[in-house]
CSV table of C-alpha atoms and ligand atoms in Angstrom, one decimal:
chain,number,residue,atom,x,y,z
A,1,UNK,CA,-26.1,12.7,-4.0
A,2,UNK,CA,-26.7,9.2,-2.7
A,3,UNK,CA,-24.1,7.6,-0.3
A,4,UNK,CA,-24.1,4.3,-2.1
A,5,UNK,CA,-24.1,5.8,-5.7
A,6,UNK,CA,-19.7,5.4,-5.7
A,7,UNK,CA,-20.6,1.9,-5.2
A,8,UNK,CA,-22.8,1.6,-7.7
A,9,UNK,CA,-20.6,2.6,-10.3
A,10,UNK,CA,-17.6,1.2,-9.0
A,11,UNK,CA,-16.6,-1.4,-11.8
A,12,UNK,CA,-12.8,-1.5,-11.4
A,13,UNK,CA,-12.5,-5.5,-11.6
A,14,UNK,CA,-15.2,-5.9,-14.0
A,15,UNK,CA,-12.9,-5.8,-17.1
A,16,UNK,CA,-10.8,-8.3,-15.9
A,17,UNK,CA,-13.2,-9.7,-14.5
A,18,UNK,CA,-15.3,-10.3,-18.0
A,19,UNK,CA,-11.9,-10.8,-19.7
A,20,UNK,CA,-11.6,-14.4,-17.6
A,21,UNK,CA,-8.6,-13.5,-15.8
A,22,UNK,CA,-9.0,-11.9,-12.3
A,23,UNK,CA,-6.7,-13.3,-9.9
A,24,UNK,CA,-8.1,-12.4,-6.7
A,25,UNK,CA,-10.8,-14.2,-4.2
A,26,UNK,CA,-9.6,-17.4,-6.2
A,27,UNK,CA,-11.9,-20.1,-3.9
A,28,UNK,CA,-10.0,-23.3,-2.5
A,29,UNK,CA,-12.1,-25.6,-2.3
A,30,UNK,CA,-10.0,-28.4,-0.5
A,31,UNK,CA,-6.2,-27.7,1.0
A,32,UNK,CA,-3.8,-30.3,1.6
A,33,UNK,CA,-0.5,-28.6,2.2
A,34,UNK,CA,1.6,-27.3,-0.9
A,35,UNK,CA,-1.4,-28.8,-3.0
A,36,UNK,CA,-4.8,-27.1,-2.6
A,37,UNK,CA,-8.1,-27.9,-4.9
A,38,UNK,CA,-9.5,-24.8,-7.2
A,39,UNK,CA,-11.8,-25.4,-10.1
A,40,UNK,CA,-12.3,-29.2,-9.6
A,41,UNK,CA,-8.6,-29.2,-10.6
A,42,UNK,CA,-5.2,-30.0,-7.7
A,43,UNK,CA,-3.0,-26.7,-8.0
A,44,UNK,CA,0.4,-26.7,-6.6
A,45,UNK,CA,0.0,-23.4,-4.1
A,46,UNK,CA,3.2,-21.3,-4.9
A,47,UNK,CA,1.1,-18.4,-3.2
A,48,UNK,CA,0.4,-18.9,0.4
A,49,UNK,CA,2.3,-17.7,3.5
A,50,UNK,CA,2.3,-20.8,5.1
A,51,UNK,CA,6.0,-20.6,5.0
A,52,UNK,CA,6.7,-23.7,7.1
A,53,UNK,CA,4.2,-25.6,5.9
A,54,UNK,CA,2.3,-26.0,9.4
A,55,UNK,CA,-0.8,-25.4,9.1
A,56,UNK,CA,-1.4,-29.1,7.8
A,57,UNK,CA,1.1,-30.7,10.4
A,58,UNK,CA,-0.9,-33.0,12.8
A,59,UNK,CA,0.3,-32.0,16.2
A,60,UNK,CA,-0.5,-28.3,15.3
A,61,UNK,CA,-4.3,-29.7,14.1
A,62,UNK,CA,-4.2,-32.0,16.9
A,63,UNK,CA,-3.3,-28.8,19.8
A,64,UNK,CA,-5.8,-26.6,18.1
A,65,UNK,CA,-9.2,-29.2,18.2
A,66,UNK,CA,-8.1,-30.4,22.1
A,67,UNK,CA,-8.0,-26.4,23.0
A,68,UNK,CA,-11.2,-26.2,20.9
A,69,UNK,CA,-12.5,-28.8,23.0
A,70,UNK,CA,-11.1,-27.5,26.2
A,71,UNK,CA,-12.1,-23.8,26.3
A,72,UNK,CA,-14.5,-24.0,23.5
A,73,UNK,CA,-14.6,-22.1,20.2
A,74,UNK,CA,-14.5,-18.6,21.4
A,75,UNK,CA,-13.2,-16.6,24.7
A,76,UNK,CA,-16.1,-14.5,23.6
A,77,UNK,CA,-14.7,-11.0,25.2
A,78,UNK,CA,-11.5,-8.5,25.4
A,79,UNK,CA,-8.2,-9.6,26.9
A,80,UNK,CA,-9.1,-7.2,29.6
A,81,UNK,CA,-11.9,-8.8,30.3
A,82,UNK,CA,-12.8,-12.1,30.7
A,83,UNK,CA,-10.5,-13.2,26.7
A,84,UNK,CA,-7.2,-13.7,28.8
A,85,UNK,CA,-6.8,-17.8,29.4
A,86,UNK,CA,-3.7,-19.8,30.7
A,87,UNK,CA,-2.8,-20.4,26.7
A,88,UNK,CA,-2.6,-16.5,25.8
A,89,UNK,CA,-0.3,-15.8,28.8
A,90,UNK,CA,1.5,-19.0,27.9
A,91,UNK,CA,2.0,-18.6,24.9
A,92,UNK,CA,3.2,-15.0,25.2
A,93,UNK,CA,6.0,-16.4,27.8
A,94,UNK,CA,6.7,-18.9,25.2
A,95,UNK,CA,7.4,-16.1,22.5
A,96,UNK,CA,9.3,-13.7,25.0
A,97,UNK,CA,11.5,-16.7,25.7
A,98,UNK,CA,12.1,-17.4,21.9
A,99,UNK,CA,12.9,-14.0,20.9
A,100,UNK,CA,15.1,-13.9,24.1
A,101,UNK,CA,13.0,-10.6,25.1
A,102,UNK,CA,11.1,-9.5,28.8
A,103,UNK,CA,7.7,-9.9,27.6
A,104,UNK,CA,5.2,-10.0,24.9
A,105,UNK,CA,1.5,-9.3,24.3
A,106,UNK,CA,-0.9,-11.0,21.9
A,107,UNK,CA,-3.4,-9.2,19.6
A,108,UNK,CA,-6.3,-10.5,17.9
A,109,UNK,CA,-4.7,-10.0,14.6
A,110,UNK,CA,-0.9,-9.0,13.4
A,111,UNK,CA,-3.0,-5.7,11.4
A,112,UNK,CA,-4.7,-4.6,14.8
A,113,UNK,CA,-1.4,-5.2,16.7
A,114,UNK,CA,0.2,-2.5,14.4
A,115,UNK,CA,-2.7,-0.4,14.2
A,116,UNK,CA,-3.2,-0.8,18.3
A,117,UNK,CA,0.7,-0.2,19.2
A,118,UNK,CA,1.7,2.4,17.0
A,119,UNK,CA,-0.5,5.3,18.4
A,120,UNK,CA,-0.5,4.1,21.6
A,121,UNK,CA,3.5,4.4,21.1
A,122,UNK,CA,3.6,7.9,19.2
A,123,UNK,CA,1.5,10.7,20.7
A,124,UNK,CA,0.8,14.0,20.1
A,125,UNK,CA,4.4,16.3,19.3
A,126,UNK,CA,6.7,12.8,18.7
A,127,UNK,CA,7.8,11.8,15.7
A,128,UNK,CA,6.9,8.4,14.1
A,129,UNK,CA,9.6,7.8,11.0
A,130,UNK,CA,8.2,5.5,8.3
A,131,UNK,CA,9.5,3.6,5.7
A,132,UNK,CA,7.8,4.4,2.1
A,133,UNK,CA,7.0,0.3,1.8
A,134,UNK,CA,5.8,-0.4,4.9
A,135,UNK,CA,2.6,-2.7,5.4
A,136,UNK,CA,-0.9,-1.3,5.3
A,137,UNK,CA,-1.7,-1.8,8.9
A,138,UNK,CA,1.9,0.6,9.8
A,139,UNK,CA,0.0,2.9,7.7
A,140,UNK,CA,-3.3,2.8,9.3
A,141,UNK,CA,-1.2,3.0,12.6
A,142,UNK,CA,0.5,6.0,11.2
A,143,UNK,CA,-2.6,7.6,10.0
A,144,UNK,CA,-4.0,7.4,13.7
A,145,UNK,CA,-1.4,9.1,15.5
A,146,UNK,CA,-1.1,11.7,12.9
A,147,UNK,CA,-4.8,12.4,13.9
A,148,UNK,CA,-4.2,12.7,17.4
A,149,UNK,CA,-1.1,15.1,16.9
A,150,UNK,CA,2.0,13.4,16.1
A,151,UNK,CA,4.2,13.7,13.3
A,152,UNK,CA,4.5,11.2,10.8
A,153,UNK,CA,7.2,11.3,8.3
A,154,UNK,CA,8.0,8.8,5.5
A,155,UNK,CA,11.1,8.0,3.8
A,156,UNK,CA,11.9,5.9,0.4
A,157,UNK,CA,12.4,2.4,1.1
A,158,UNK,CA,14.9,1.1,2.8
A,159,UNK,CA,17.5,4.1,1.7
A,160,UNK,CA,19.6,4.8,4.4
A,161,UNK,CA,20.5,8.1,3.3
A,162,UNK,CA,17.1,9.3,3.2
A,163,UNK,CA,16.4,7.8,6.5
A,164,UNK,CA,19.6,10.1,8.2
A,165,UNK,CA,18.1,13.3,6.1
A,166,UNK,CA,15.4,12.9,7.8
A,167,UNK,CA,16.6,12.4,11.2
A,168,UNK,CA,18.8,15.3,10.7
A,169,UNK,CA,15.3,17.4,10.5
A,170,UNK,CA,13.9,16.2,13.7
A,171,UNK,CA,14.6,18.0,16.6
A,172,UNK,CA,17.1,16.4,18.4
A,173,UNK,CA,15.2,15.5,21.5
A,174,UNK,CA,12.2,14.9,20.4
A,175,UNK,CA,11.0,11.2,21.1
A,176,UNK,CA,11.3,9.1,18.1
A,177,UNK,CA,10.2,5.6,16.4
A,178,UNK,CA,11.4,4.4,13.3
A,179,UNK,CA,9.4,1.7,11.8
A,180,UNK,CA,10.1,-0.8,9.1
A,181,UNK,CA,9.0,-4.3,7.8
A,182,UNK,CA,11.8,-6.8,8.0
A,183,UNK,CA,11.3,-8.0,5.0
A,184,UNK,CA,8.9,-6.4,3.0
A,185,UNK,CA,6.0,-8.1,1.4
A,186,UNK,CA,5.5,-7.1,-2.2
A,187,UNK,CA,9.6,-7.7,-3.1
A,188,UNK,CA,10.5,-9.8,-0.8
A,189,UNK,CA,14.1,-7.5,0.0
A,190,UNK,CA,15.6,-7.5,3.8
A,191,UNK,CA,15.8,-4.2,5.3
A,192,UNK,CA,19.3,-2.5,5.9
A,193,UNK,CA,18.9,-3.5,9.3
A,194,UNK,CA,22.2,-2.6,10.1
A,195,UNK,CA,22.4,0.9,9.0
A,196,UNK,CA,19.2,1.2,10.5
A,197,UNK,CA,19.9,0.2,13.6
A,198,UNK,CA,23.1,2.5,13.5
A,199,UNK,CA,21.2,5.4,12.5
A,200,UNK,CA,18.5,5.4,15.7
A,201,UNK,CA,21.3,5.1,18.3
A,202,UNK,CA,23.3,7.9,16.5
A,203,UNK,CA,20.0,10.3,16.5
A,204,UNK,CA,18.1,8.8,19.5
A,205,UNK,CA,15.4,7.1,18.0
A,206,UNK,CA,13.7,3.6,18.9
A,207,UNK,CA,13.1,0.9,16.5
A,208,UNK,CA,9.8,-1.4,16.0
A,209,UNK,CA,10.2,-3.6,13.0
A,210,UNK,CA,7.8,-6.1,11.5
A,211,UNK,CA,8.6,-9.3,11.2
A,212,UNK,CA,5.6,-10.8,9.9
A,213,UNK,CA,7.6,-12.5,6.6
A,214,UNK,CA,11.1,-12.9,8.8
A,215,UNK,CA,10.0,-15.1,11.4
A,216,UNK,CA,10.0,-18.6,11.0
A,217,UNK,CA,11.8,-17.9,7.8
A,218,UNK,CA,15.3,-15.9,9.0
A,219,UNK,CA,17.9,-15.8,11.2
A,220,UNK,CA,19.1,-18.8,13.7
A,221,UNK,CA,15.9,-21.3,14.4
A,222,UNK,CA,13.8,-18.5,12.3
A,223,UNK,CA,14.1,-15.5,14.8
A,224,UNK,CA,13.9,-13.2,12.1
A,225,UNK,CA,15.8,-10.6,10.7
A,226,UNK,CA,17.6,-9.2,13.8
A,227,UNK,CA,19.0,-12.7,14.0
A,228,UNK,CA,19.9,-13.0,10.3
A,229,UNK,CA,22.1,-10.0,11.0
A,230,UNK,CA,23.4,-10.9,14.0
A,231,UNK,CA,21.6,-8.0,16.2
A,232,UNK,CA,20.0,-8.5,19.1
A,233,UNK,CA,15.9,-8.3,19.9
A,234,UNK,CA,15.9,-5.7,22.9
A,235,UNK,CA,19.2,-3.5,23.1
A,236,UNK,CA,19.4,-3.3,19.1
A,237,UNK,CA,15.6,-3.5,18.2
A,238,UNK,CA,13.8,-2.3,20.6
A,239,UNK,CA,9.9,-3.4,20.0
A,240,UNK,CA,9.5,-6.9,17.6
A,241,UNK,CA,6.1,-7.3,15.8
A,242,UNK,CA,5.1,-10.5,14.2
A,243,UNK,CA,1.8,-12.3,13.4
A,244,UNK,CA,1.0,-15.7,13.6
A,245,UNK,CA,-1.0,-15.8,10.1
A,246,UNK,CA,2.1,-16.8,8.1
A,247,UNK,CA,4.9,-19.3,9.6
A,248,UNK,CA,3.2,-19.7,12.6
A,249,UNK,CA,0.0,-21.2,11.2
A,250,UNK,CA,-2.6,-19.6,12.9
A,251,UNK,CA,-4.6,-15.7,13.3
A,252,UNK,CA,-3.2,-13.4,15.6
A,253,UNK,CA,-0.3,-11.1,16.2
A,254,UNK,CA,2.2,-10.2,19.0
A,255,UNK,CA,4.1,-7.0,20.2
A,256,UNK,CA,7.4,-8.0,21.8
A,257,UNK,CA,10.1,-5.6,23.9
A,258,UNK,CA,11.1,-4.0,27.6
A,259,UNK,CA,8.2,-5.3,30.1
A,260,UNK,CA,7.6,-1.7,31.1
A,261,UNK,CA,6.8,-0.8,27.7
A,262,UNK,CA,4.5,-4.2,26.9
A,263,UNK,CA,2.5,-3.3,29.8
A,264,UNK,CA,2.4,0.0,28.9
A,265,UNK,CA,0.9,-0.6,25.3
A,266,UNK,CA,-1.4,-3.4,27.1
A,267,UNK,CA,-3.2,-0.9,29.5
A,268,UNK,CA,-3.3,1.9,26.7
A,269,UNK,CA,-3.8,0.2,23.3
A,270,UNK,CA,-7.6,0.2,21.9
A,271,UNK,CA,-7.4,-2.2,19.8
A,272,UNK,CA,-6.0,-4.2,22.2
A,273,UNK,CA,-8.5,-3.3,24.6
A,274,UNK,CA,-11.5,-3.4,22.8
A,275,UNK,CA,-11.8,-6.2,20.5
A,276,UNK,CA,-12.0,-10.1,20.9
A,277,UNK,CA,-8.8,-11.6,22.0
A,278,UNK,CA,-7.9,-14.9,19.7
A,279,UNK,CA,-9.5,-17.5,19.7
A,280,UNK,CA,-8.1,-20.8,21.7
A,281,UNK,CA,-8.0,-22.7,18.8
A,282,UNK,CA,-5.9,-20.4,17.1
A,283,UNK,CA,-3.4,-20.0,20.1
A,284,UNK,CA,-2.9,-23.4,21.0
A,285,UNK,CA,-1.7,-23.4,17.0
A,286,UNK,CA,0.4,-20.4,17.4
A,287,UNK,CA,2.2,-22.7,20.4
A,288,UNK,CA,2.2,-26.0,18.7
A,289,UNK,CA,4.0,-24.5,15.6
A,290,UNK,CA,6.2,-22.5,17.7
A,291,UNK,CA,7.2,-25.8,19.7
A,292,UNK,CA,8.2,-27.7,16.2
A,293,UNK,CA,10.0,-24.6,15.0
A,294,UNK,CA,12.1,-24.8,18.1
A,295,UNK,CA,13.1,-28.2,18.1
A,296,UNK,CA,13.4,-29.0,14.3
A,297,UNK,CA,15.0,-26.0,13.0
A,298,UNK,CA,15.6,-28.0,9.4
A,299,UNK,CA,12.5,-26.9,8.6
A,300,UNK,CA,13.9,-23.3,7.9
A,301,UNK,CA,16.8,-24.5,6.0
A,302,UNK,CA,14.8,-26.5,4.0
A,303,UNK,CA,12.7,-23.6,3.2
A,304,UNK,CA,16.1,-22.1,2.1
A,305,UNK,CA,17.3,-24.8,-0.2
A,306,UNK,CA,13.7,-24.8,-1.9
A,307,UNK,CA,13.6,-20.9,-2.2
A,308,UNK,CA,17.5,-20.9,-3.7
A,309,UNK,CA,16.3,-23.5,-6.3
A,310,UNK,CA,13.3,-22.0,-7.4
A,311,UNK,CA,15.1,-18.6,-7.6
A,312,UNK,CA,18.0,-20.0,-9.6
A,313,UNK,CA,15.5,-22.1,-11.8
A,314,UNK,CA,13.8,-19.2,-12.8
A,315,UNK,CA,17.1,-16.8,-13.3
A,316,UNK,CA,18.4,-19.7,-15.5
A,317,UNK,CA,14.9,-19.7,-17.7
A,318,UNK,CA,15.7,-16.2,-18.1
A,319,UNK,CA,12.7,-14.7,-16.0
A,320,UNK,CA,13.9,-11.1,-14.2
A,321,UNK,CA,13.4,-11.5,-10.5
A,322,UNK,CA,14.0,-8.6,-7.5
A,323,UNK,CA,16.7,-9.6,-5.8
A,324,UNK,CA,15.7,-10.9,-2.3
A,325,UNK,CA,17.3,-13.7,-0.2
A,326,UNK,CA,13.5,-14.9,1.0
A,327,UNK,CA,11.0,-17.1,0.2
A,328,UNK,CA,9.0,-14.3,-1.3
A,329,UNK,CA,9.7,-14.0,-5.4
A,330,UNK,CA,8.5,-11.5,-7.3
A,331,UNK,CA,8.5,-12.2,-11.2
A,332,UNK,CA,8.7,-9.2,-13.2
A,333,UNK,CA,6.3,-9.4,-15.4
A,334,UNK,CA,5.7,-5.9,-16.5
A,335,UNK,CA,1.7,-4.5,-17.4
A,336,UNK,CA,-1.4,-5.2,-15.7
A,337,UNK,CA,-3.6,-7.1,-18.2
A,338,UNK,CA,-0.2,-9.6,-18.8
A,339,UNK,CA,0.3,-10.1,-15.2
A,340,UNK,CA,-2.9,-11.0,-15.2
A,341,UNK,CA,-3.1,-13.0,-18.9
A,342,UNK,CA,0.4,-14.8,-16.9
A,343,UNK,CA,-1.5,-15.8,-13.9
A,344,UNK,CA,-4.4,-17.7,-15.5
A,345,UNK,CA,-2.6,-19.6,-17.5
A,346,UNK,CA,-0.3,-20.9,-14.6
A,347,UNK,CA,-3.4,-21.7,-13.1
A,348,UNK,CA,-4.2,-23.9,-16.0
A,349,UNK,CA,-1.2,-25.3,-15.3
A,350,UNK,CA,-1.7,-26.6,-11.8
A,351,UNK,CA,0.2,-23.4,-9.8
A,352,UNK,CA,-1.0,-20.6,-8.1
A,353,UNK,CA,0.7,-17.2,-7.3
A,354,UNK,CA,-0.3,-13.7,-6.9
A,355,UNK,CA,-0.5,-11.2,-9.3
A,356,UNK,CA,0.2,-7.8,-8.0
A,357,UNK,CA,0.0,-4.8,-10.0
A,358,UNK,CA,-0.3,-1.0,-9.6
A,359,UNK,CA,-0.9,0.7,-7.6
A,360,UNK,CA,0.7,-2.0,-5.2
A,361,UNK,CA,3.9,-1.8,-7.2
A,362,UNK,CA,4.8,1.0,-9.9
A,363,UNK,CA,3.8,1.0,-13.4
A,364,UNK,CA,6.2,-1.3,-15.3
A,365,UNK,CA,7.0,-3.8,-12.3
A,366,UNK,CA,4.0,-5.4,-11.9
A,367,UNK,CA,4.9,-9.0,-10.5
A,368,UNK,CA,4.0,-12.3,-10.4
A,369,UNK,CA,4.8,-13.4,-6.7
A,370,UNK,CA,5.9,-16.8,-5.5
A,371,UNK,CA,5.5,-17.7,-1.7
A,372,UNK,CA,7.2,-20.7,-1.2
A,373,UNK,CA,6.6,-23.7,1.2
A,374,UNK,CA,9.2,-25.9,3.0
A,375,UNK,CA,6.8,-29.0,2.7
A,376,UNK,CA,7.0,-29.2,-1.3
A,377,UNK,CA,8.7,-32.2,-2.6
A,378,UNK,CA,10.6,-32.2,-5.3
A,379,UNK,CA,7.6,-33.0,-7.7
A,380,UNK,CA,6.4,-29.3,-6.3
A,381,UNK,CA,9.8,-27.8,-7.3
A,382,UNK,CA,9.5,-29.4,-10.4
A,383,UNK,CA,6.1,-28.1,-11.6
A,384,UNK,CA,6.3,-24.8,-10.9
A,385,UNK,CA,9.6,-24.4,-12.6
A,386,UNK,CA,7.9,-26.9,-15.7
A,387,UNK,CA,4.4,-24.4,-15.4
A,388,UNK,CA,6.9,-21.3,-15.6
A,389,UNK,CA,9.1,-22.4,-18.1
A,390,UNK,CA,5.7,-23.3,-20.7
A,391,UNK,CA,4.0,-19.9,-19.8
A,392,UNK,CA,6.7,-17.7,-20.1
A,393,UNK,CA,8.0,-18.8,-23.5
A,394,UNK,CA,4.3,-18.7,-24.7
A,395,UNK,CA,4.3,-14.8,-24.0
A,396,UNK,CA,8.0,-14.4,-25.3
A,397,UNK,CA,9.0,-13.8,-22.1
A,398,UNK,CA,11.8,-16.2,-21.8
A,399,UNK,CA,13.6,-17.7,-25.1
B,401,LIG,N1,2.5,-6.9,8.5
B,401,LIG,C1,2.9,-7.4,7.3
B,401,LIG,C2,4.3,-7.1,6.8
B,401,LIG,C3,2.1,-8.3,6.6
B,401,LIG,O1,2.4,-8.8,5.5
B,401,LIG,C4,0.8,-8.6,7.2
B,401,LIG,C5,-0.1,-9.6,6.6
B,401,LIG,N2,-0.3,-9.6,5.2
B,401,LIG,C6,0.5,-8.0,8.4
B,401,LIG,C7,1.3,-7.1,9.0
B,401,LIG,C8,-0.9,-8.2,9.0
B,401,LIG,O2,-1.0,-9.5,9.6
B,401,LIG,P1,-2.3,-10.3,9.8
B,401,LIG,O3,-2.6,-11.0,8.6
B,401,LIG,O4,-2.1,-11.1,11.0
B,401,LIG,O5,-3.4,-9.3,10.1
């Protein structure tokens, strides 16, 4: 059999495709903050993790062309090499200083950084403990230490008790990471950082979480979801993951913790070793943004206000949401071709989402998901609860 022939008949998004309605690879043609262009037509962007807003902010533009312009468009080579410039070892003093941590290491991307530092991390006999909704690049981590020999075990999402079964089942010495997203992506829910936290200094394990929709977002000055709970980066959580692709309004990723453990992942990690290291453009972003999140703070409560208004708006239509507490809001909706019926027509009426179906969530919650910005005015606020509020009594989803 041919090697290309499962690509030949591979036709999954042609029915929705032909049906008018496919959500997905949706082209922007222009993007000015919380309103892009698509279709000729301006769309408030309700679906964008550009949580802060920053990617449009001039001093953020203004640091990335001037680094652009200063060390040029690439570093054209691996950290190790010749990729490492004065604004990568900046910035990662910058981000050690914010999260209040020894040190911190930059990848190329926040999916390589957990792809690179969870093998490096968890070798052949530990144990790597997983929760069940963890990102796709924890996954792809996961799935590379369990090939080179260490043991990978997943437990339902964010259930505590699960978690402790299977704690009890590892041998008590064995080395140990539990991994979680702080707030995971498809519902938007904070994990039980708490009871985590409690659990791996009760049965010895360390703790990497990913804070890729928590920072910038939760916790004092958007420190994430350690800070939201009033634990501490370091003694409580032991390795901090982020990427710059959301708040921080840029590409990358970082791996933050115990110097002697940084260095350690930066002279072992392939993917850290062996691909580009970011671009300066996208660096000198990553510091710009992080320099307005320190000193106007606002900006997160803002984001706060608008996610608390939108949420209530929606509750008070009548529309069932997940219960969350972020920025992220998924709108149950209910059956694929709906969810993706539901999208199109907000579309039409000047707001894009996502539409995320199975097998991302289970059959029966498929969602429309909001990602909110903290630039919107109140104009923004007001047409995506308008576009809402028209679509969802058109499919007698609200009264
Ligand atoms: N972790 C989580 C929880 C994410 O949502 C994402 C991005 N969607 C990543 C990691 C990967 O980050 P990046 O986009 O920088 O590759």
């Amino acid at each position: 059999m041919d090697l290309f022939q499962k690509c030949r008949q591979f036709s999954r998004a042609k029915e929705i495709i032909d049906a008018g309605v496919f959500p997905y690879f949706q082209v922007i043609e222009e993007n000015h903050g919380p309103v892009v262009r698509m279709e000729g037509r301006e769309v408030i962007m309700a679906g964008s993790n550009d949580y802060l807003g920053l990617s449009q902010h001039p001093e953020v533009i203004e640091a990335s062309v001037k680094a652009v312009e200063s060390f040029g468009s690439s570093c054209s080579g691996s950290r190790y090499l010749n990729g490492t410039s004065i604004l990568h070892t900046s910035l990662e003093k910058e981000l050690a200083d914010f999260l209040g941590v020894e040190a911190c290491l930059a990848f190329t991307t926040g999916y390589l950084t957990n792809q690179g530092v969870i093998p490096t991390l968890v070798q052949k006999g530990e144990y790597l403990i997983s929760d069940k909704e963890n990102h796709a690049s924890i996954v792809t981590g996961a799935w590379i230490a369990r090939a080179r020999g260490a043991h990978v075990l997943r437990y339902k999402t964010n259930d505590m008790t699960a978690l402790e079964d299977i704690l009890k089942s590892v041998p008590p010495d064995a080395p140990k990471l539990i991994v979680t997203d702080g707030v995971f992506s498809m519902s938007g829910r904070i994990v039980n950082l708490p009871g985590l936290v409690k659990l791996a200094k009760a049965y010895g394990a360390r703790v990497m979480i990913d804070e890729a929709h928590a920072m910038g977002v939760l916790g004092r000055g958007g420190r994430g979801t350690c800070s939201h709970f009033g634990l501490r980066n370091g003694p409580d959580v032991e390795l901090t993951m982020g990427t710059f692709s959301k708040s921080f309004a840029s590409l990358g990723g970082f791996i933050a913790g115990e110097r002697r453990v940084i260095d350690y992942i930066k002279y072992n990690s392939q993917a850290f070793i062996f691909s580009a290291s970011m671009a300066p453009g996208n660096v000198a972003a990553v510091r710009a943004s992080l320099a307005i999140i320190r000193r106007e703070p606002e900006r997160i409560e803002r984001l706060r206000r608008i996610a608390d208004e939108i949420r209530e708006g929606l509750k008070n239509q009548g529309f069932k949401l997940m219960e969350g507490g972020t920025p992220i809001l998924p709108v149950i909706i209910g059956d694929d071709m709906m969810t993706f019926r539901f999208w199109r027509r907000l579309l039409e009426e000047g707001v894009f989402v996502n539409a995320v179906v199975s097998p991302a969530v289970p059959q029966g919650l498929q969602l429309i998901r909001l990602s909110l910005i903290a630039t919107y005015e109140q104009k923004h606020i007001d047409g995506i609860l308008g576009a809402f509020h028209k679509v969802g009594k058109e499919f007698d989803l609200i009264e």
